[in-house]
Coordinates of C-alpha atoms in Angstrom, one line a residue:
Chain A
X168 CA 2.0 -16.1 29.6
X169 CA 3.4 -14.6 26.4
X170 CA 1.4 -12.1 24.3
X171 CA -0.4 -13.7 21.3
X172 CA 1.6 -13.4 18.1
X173 CA -0.1 -10.6 16.2
X174 CA 2.0 -11.0 13.1
X175 CA 0.5 -11.7 9.6
X176 CA 2.0 -14.3 7.4
X177 CA 3.0 -12.6 4.1
X178 CA 3.9 -14.4 0.9
X179 CA 5.7 -12.1 -1.5
X180 CA 8.4 -11.8 -4.1
X181 CA 11.3 -9.5 -3.3
X182 CA 13.9 -8.7 -6.0
X183 CA 12.8 -11.8 -7.9
X184 CA 12.9 -14.2 -5.0
X185 CA 9.9 -15.7 -3.3
X186 CA 9.9 -14.7 0.4
X187 CA 7.7 -15.8 3.3
X188 CA 7.8 -13.5 6.2
X189 CA 5.8 -12.4 9.3
X190 CA 5.0 -8.8 10.2
X191 CA 2.6 -7.1 12.5
X192 CA -0.3 -5.4 10.7
X193 CA 1.1 -1.9 11.4
X194 CA 4.6 -2.7 10.1
X195 CA 5.7 -0.3 7.3
X196 CA 7.2 -1.7 4.2
X197 CA 10.4 0.3 4.7
X198 CA 10.9 -1.1 8.3
X199 CA 10.5 -4.7 7.1
X200 CA 12.9 -4.1 4.1
X201 CA 15.6 -2.4 6.2
X202 CA 15.3 -3.9 9.7
X203 CA 14.0 -7.5 9.0
X204 CA 15.5 -8.2 5.6
X205 CA 18.7 -6.0 5.8
X206 CA 17.9 -4.3 2.5
X207 CA 19.1 -0.9 3.6
X208 CA 19.4 0.6 0.1
X209 CA 16.0 2.3 0.5
X210 CA 16.4 5.3 2.7
X211 CA 14.3 6.8 5.5
X212 CA 13.9 10.5 5.2
X213 CA 10.8 12.7 5.2
X214 CA 8.3 10.0 6.3
X215 CA 5.5 11.8 4.5
X216 CA 5.7 10.7 0.8
X217 CA 7.3 14.0 -0.3
X218 CA 11.1 13.3 -0.7
X219 CA 11.3 10.0 -2.6
X220 CA 14.3 8.6 -0.7
X221 CA 12.4 5.4 0.1
X222 CA 11.1 4.8 -3.4
X223 CA 10.7 1.1 -4.2
X224 CA 8.6 -0.6 -6.9
X225 CA 5.5 -2.6 -6.1
X226 CA 4.4 -4.5 -9.2
X227 CA 6.5 -2.1 -11.2
X228 CA 4.9 1.1 -9.8
X229 CA 6.8 3.5 -7.6
X230 CA 5.6 3.7 -4.0
X231 CA 7.0 5.4 -0.8
X232 CA 8.0 2.4 1.4
X233 CA 7.9 4.7 4.4
X234 CA 4.1 5.1 4.0
X235 CA 2.9 1.8 2.7
X236 CA 2.1 -1.1 5.0
X237 CA 4.2 -4.2 4.6
X238 CA 0.8 -6.0 4.4
X239 CA 0.5 -4.6 0.9
X240 CA 3.4 -6.8 -0.3
X241 CA 1.3 -10.0 -0.1
X242 CA 1.1 -11.7 -3.5
X243 CA 3.0 -8.9 -5.2
X244 CA 6.4 -8.1 -6.6
X245 CA 8.7 -5.8 -4.7
X246 CA 11.8 -4.4 -6.3
X247 CA 14.4 -2.4 -4.4
X248 CA 17.7 -0.9 -5.5
X249 CA 19.4 -4.1 -4.4
X250 CA 17.5 -6.0 -7.1
X251 CA 18.6 -3.9 -10.0
X252 CA 22.0 -5.3 -10.9
X253 CA 22.4 -8.6 -12.7
X254 CA 25.3 -10.2 -10.8
X255 CA 28.2 -7.8 -11.2
X256 CA 26.6 -5.9 -14.0
X257 CA 24.8 -2.7 -12.9
X258 CA 21.5 -1.8 -14.4
X259 CA 21.7 0.7 -17.3
X260 CA 20.1 3.5 -15.1
X261 CA 22.7 2.8 -12.4
X262 CA 25.5 2.9 -15.0
X263 CA 24.1 6.2 -16.3
X264 CA 24.1 7.8 -12.8
X265 CA 27.7 6.7 -12.3
X266 CA 28.9 8.0 -15.6
X267 CA 27.2 11.4 -15.1
X268 CA 28.2 11.5 -11.4
X269 CA 24.5 12.2 -10.8
X270 CA 24.9 12.4 -7.0
X271 CA 26.9 14.0 -4.3
X272 CA 26.0 12.7 -0.9
X273 CA 24.1 9.9 -2.5
X274 CA 21.2 9.7 0.0
X275 CA 18.5 10.3 -2.6
X276 CA 20.2 8.1 -5.2
X277 CA 18.5 4.7 -4.6
X278 CA 15.1 6.4 -4.7
X279 CA 16.0 8.5 -7.6
X280 CA 17.2 5.5 -9.6
X281 CA 14.1 3.4 -8.7
X282 CA 11.8 6.3 -9.9
X283 CA 13.8 6.6 -13.2
X284 CA 13.5 2.9 -13.7
X285 CA 9.8 3.0 -13.2
X286 CA 9.4 5.9 -15.6
X287 CA 11.6 4.4 -18.4
X288 CA 10.1 0.9 -18.1
X289 CA 6.7 2.5 -18.8
X290 CA 7.7 5.4 -21.0
X291 CA 11.1 4.7 -22.6
X292 CA 10.9 7.8 -24.8
X293 CA 9.7 10.2 -22.0
X294 CA 10.4 13.8 -23.1
X295 CA 12.6 16.0 -20.9
X296 CA 9.5 17.8 -19.6
X297 CA 7.9 14.4 -18.7
X298 CA 11.1 13.4 -16.9
X299 CA 11.1 16.6 -14.9
X300 CA 7.5 16.3 -14.1
X301 CA 7.9 12.6 -13.0
X302 CA 10.9 13.4 -10.8
X303 CA 9.2 16.3 -9.1
X304 CA 8.5 14.0 -6.2
X305 CA 12.2 13.0 -5.7
X306 CA 14.2 15.6 -3.8
X307 CA 18.0 16.0 -4.1
X308 CA 19.5 18.7 -2.0
X309 CA 23.1 18.4 -3.4
X310 CA 23.2 18.2 -7.2
X311 CA 20.9 20.9 -8.5
X312 CA 19.3 18.1 -10.6
X313 CA 21.1 18.8 -13.8
X314 CA 23.4 15.8 -13.6
X315 CA 20.5 13.6 -12.7
X316 CA 18.5 14.8 -15.8
X317 CA 21.7 14.2 -17.9
X318 CA 21.9 10.7 -16.5
X319 CA 18.3 10.0 -17.4
X320 CA 18.8 11.2 -20.9
X321 CA 22.0 9.1 -21.2
X322 CA 20.1 6.0 -20.0
X323 CA 17.5 6.7 -22.7
X324 CA 20.1 7.0 -25.4
X325 CA 21.8 3.8 -24.2
X326 CA 18.5 1.9 -24.4
X327 CA 17.6 3.2 -27.8
X328 CA 20.6 4.5 -29.8
X329 CA 19.6 7.1 -32.4
X330 CA 19.3 5.6 -35.8
Chain B
X292 CA 6.1 4.1 13.7
X293 CA 2.4 3.4 13.7
X294 CA 0.4 2.4 16.7
X295 CA -0.9 -1.2 16.8
X296 CA -4.1 -2.1 14.9
X297 CA -5.9 -5.0 13.3
X298 CA -6.6 -5.2 9.5
X299 CA -10.0 -6.4 8.4
X300 CA -10.7 -7.7 4.9
X301 CA -14.4 -7.4 4.0
X302 CA -15.6 -9.0 0.8
X303 CA -18.7 -6.9 0.4
X304 CA -19.7 -3.3 1.0
X305 CA -22.3 -4.5 3.4
X306 CA -19.7 -6.4 5.4
X307 CA -17.5 -3.2 5.5
X308 CA -20.5 -1.2 6.7
X309 CA -21.2 -3.7 9.4
X310 CA -17.6 -3.5 10.6
X311 CA -17.9 0.2 10.8
X312 CA -21.1 -0.1 12.8
X313 CA -19.5 -2.6 15.1
X314 CA -16.2 -0.8 15.8
X315 CA -17.5 2.8 15.7
X316 CA -14.8 5.5 16.1
X317 CA -12.1 2.9 16.8
X318 CA -12.2 1.8 13.1
X319 CA -11.1 3.6 9.9
X320 CA -11.8 2.8 6.3
X321 CA -8.4 2.0 4.6
X322 CA -7.6 2.0 0.9
X323 CA -4.3 3.5 -0.2
X324 CA -3.4 4.9 3.2
X325 CA -1.8 8.0 1.6
X326 CA -3.7 10.3 3.9
X327 CA -4.7 8.0 6.8
X328 CA -1.2 6.5 7.5
X329 CA 0.4 9.9 7.6
X330 CA -2.2 11.2 10.0
X331 CA -1.7 8.0 12.2
X332 CA 2.0 8.6 12.2
X333 CA 1.3 11.9 13.8
X334 CA -0.7 10.1 16.5
X335 CA -4.1 11.2 15.1
X336 CA -7.1 8.9 15.0
X337 CA -6.3 6.3 17.5
X338 CA -7.7 3.6 15.2
X339 CA -7.5 0.1 16.4
X340 CA -9.1 -1.4 13.3
X341 CA -8.4 -0.7 9.7
X342 CA -11.1 -1.9 7.2
X343 CA -9.3 -2.6 3.9
X344 CA -11.9 -1.7 1.2
X345 CA -9.6 -2.9 -1.5
X346 CA -10.6 -6.5 -0.7
X347 CA -14.2 -5.7 -1.9
X348 CA -14.4 -6.9 -5.6
X349 CA -15.3 -4.2 -8.1
X350 CA -14.3 -1.1 -6.1
X351 CA -11.2 -0.7 -8.4
X352 CA -13.2 -0.5 -11.7
X353 CA -13.8 2.4 -14.1
X354 CA -16.8 1.9 -16.3
X355 CA -19.0 3.9 -18.6
X356 CA -22.7 3.4 -18.9
X357 CA -24.8 3.5 -22.1
X358 CA -25.8 7.1 -21.4
X359 CA -22.1 8.1 -21.1
X360 CA -22.0 8.3 -17.3
X361 CA -18.6 7.4 -15.9
X362 CA -18.6 5.3 -12.7
X363 CA -15.3 5.3 -10.8
X364 CA -15.0 2.8 -8.0
X365 CA -13.9 4.3 -4.7
X366 CA -10.7 2.3 -4.6
X367 CA -9.6 3.4 -8.1
X368 CA -6.1 5.0 -7.7
X369 CA -5.2 8.4 -9.0
X370 CA -2.8 6.7 -11.4
X371 CA -5.5 4.4 -12.8
X372 CA -7.8 7.3 -13.5
X373 CA -4.9 9.4 -14.9
X374 CA -4.2 6.7 -17.4
X375 CA -7.7 5.4 -18.1
X376 CA -8.4 5.6 -21.9
X377 CA -12.0 6.2 -21.0
X378 CA -11.2 9.1 -18.8
X379 CA -8.7 10.5 -21.3
X380 CA -11.0 10.4 -24.2
X381 CA -14.3 11.3 -22.6
X382 CA -13.4 13.1 -19.4
X383 CA -10.1 14.8 -20.2
X384 CA -10.5 17.2 -17.3
X385 CA -10.4 14.3 -14.8
X386 CA -7.3 12.8 -16.4
X387 CA -5.6 16.2 -16.6
X388 CA -6.3 16.8 -12.9
X389 CA -5.2 13.4 -11.8
X390 CA -1.9 13.7 -13.7
X391 CA -1.1 16.7 -11.5
X392 CA -2.0 15.1 -8.1
X393 CA 1.0 15.1 -5.7
X394 CA 3.7 12.8 -7.2
X395 CA 3.8 9.4 -9.0
X396 CA 4.2 7.5 -5.7
X397 CA 1.1 9.0 -4.1
X398 CA -0.8 8.4 -7.4
X399 CA 0.2 4.7 -7.4
X400 CA -1.5 4.1 -4.0
X401 CA -3.8 7.0 -3.3
X402 CA -7.5 6.4 -4.2
X403 CA -10.2 8.8 -5.4
X404 CA -12.6 7.6 -2.7
X405 CA -10.1 8.0 0.1
X406 CA -9.3 11.5 -1.2
X407 CA -12.9 12.6 -1.1
X408 CA -13.6 11.0 2.3
X409 CA -10.6 12.6 3.9
X410 CA -11.8 16.0 2.6
X411 CA -8.4 17.6 2.9
X412 CA -9.1 21.2 1.7
X413 CA -5.8 21.4 -0.3
X414 CA -6.7 18.7 -2.8
X415 CA -7.3 18.5 -6.5
X416 CA -10.1 16.0 -7.2
X417 CA -13.1 17.7 -5.7
X418 CA -12.5 20.9 -7.8
X419 CA -12.6 19.0 -11.1
X420 CA -15.4 16.8 -10.0
X421 CA -17.5 19.8 -9.0
X422 CA -17.3 21.1 -12.5
X423 CA -18.7 17.8 -13.7
X424 CA -21.5 17.9 -11.2
X425 CA -20.3 14.5 -9.8
X426 CA -22.4 12.4 -7.5
X427 CA -21.1 10.0 -4.7
X428 CA -22.6 6.6 -4.0
X429 CA -22.8 5.7 -0.3
X430 CA -23.7 2.2 1.0
X431 CA -24.5 1.2 4.5
X432 CA -26.9 -0.6 6.8
X433 CA -29.7 1.6 5.5
X434 CA -29.0 0.7 1.9
X435 CA -27.6 2.8 -0.9
X436 CA -28.0 6.5 -1.3
X437 CA -26.6 9.1 -3.7
X438 CA -25.4 12.6 -2.8
X439 CA -24.1 15.5 -5.0
X440 CA -20.4 15.9 -4.2
X441 CA -21.1 19.5 -3.1
X442 CA -23.3 18.0 -0.3
X443 CA -20.8 15.3 0.6
X444 CA -17.8 17.4 1.4
X445 CA -19.1 19.7 4.1
X446 CA -15.9 21.2 5.6
X447 CA -12.2 20.6 6.1
X448 CA -11.7 16.9 7.0
X449 CA -15.5 16.6 7.2
X450 CA -17.8 14.6 5.0
X451 CA -21.5 13.5 5.2
X452 CA -20.4 9.9 5.3
X453 CA -22.6 8.1 7.9
X454 CA -21.1 6.2 10.8
X455 CA -22.1 2.8 9.2
X456 CA -21.5 3.8 5.6
X457 CA -18.8 3.7 3.0
X458 CA -18.2 5.5 -0.3
X459 CA -18.4 2.9 -3.0
X460 CA -18.3 4.9 -6.2
X461 CA -18.3 8.4 -7.9
X462 CA -20.6 8.9 -10.8
X463 CA -19.8 11.6 -13.4
X464 CA -22.3 12.5 -16.1
X465 CA -20.9 12.9 -19.6
X466 CA -20.0 16.5 -20.4
X467 CA -22.1 18.3 -23.1
X468 CA -20.9 17.6 -26.7
X469 CA -18.0 19.9 -27.8
X470 CA -17.2 20.9 -24.2
X471 CA -13.6 21.9 -23.6
X472 CA -11.9 22.0 -20.3
X473 CA -8.8 22.7 -18.3
X474 CA -7.3 22.1 -14.9
X475 CA -4.5 24.3 -13.7
X476 CA -2.9 24.5 -10.3
X477 CA -0.2 26.4 -8.4
X478 CA 1.7 25.9 -5.2
X479 CA 5.2 26.1 -3.7
X480 CA 4.7 23.1 -1.5
X481 CA 3.6 19.5 -2.1
X482 CA 0.0 20.6 -1.8
X483 CA -1.5 23.3 -4.0
X484 CA -2.2 26.9 -3.0
X485 CA -5.0 27.1 -5.6
X486 CA -6.5 24.7 -8.1
X487 CA -9.0 25.8 -10.8
X488 CA -11.2 23.7 -13.1
X489 CA -13.0 25.2 -16.0
X490 CA -15.3 23.8 -18.6
X491 CA -16.7 25.7 -21.6
X492 CA -19.4 24.6 -24.0
X493 CA -19.2 26.6 -27.2
X494 CA -22.2 27.5 -29.4
X495 CA -22.3 27.3 -33.2
X496 CA -20.9 30.9 -33.5
X497 CA -17.9 30.5 -31.3
X498 CA -19.3 32.0 -28.2
X499 CA -19.8 30.6 -24.7
X500 CA -23.1 28.7 -24.4
X501 CA -22.3 27.4 -21.0
X502 CA -19.4 27.9 -18.5
X503 CA -18.5 26.0 -15.4
X504 CA -15.7 27.1 -13.0
X505 CA -14.6 25.7 -9.7
X506 CA -11.9 26.9 -7.3
X507 CA -10.2 24.6 -4.7
X508 CA -7.6 24.8 -2.0
X509 CA -8.3 28.5 -1.3
X510 CA -11.2 28.0 1.2
X511 CA -12.5 25.3 3.5
X512 CA -14.1 23.5 0.6
X513 CA -13.9 23.7 -3.2
X514 CA -16.7 25.9 -4.7
X515 CA -18.3 26.7 -8.1
X516 CA -18.2 30.4 -9.1
X517 CA -21.9 30.8 -10.2
X518 CA -21.9 34.5 -10.9
X519 CA -18.8 34.3 -13.0
X520 CA -20.2 31.3 -14.9
X521 CA -23.3 33.4 -15.8
X522 CA -21.3 36.4 -16.8
X523 CA -19.3 34.3 -19.3
X524 CA -22.4 33.4 -21.2
X525 CA -22.4 34.7 -24.8
X526 CA -18.8 36.0 -24.7
X527 CA -16.7 35.1 -27.8
X528 CA -14.3 32.3 -27.1
X529 CA -11.5 34.3 -28.7
X530 CA -12.0 37.0 -26.0
X531 CA -11.8 34.4 -23.3
X532 CA -8.7 32.9 -24.8
X533 CA -7.1 36.4 -24.9
X534 CA -7.6 36.8 -21.2
X535 CA -11.0 37.8 -19.8
X536 CA -10.4 40.9 -17.6
X537 CA -13.3 40.2 -15.2
X538 CA -11.5 37.0 -14.2
X539 CA -9.0 39.1 -12.3
X540 CA -11.6 39.5 -9.6
X541 CA -12.7 35.9 -9.6
X542 CA -11.3 35.3 -6.1
X543 CA -12.5 38.5 -4.5
X544 CA -15.5 37.1 -2.7
X545 CA -14.0 33.6 -1.9
X546 CA -14.0 32.4 1.7
X547 CA -10.2 32.2 1.8
X548 CA -8.1 30.7 4.6
X549 CA -4.7 31.9 5.6
X550 CA -2.3 28.9 6.0
X551 CA 1.1 27.5 5.1
X552 CA 0.1 27.8 1.4
X553 CA -0.5 31.6 1.5
X554 CA -2.4 34.4 3.2
X555 CA -6.1 34.7 2.5
X556 CA -5.5 37.9 0.4
X557 CA -2.7 36.1 -1.6
X558 CA -4.9 33.2 -2.3
X559 CA -7.8 35.4 -3.5
X560 CA -5.4 37.2 -5.8
X561 CA -4.0 33.8 -7.1
X562 CA -7.5 32.5 -7.6
X563 CA -8.1 35.4 -10.1
X564 CA -4.8 34.7 -11.9
X565 CA -5.5 31.0 -12.3
X566 CA -9.2 31.3 -13.1
X567 CA -8.1 33.6 -16.0
X568 CA -5.5 31.0 -17.1
X569 CA -7.8 28.0 -16.9
X570 CA -10.5 29.8 -18.9
X571 CA -8.0 30.9 -21.5
X572 CA -6.7 27.3 -21.9
X573 CA -10.2 25.9 -22.1
X574 CA -11.2 28.5 -24.6
X575 CA -8.1 27.7 -26.7
X576 CA -8.9 24.0 -26.7
X577 CA -12.6 24.7 -27.6
X578 CA -11.5 26.9 -30.6
X579 CA -8.9 24.3 -31.7
X580 CA -11.5 21.6 -31.7
X581 CA -14.1 23.7 -33.6

């Protein structure tokens, strides 16, 4: 006798592609992304919604994949760092992080980039104070943040060149 | 890793209440999960059933009634309230408070109802809602009842929610005309050491006609500072904006708890500092609007 299949059938869209998958009710979004789908860009770190390393976008809004149930994906759009580039062309926020060398060890970078994308999609002209406030929830232990803030500002300039 | 559980999707409040009655302590109400799932990761609760209240239509709505009363569905997220044009225009204190809750990820999923039911003492919403004299709406097998928020949150992690009830909405009466408010907080960690909400109603001569102040995070529950509110009556707003000396002692009699966020003495001192700042900011806004 095998145990009954407790898995839920979930229809979702991940990085623009429709996906049907099965996951137990208690599965966390981060586990499904990393372990079942091989999307390891989102990082596991604090596990308590403080550090931001696992930031992904759910219907465009940033969430901690480590603390959201995979069940919440159903019928929604999930965007991970793997879904940002268009073919070989990096997303402008990724380009800006590269150009400013806004990372050292790089562990926080995918979450940081996803948070910046969420912010700039919604508030393209965010002020430096708004950027700092928004990124308060994404921790970087290497850079001291200045290069990251420079990258955000460069991404803003690239999207809307001064007249 | 979370322990195994089953998720239930009620379509009405009555159905959710019946699930609670049926499963008792093995069931938990589930909305954003921003408190519940973290507790469960720590092995707390032992819940075998999660009742997803987000599947109940209407619980995610923010509405205003003809008399100006704001009704916030229990499953409204911090983010929705932070950005609600209704809240921003008519209840700016609530929008200002929500903008400062945790971080954008928590605000995307965390709900007002979940926050109040969890009754974590180091939390922002109860403090601002107390200043507004908010009421919670509870629904269960016995029907619907309303409780002042001050009677709902009875202690740390303890609410007056019945075993077969759920919180469906928070009702907030419109503030008096010309009221000005401020929410300020301070902390070195993700959760605040102190949060202060202040609301001032000016009279025609630029003095305080009515004052409301609440302090949160310092003690087991957020509390109004009744004596201080009375003492502010009649003071010129300009003097409050300049820094009201009596506010220095605002925290002296608070039932403060020593914890990770500071010693009891430190928190009482910080309560004084931030009550003074909240009052000054509210007074400045009242004068600017006059």
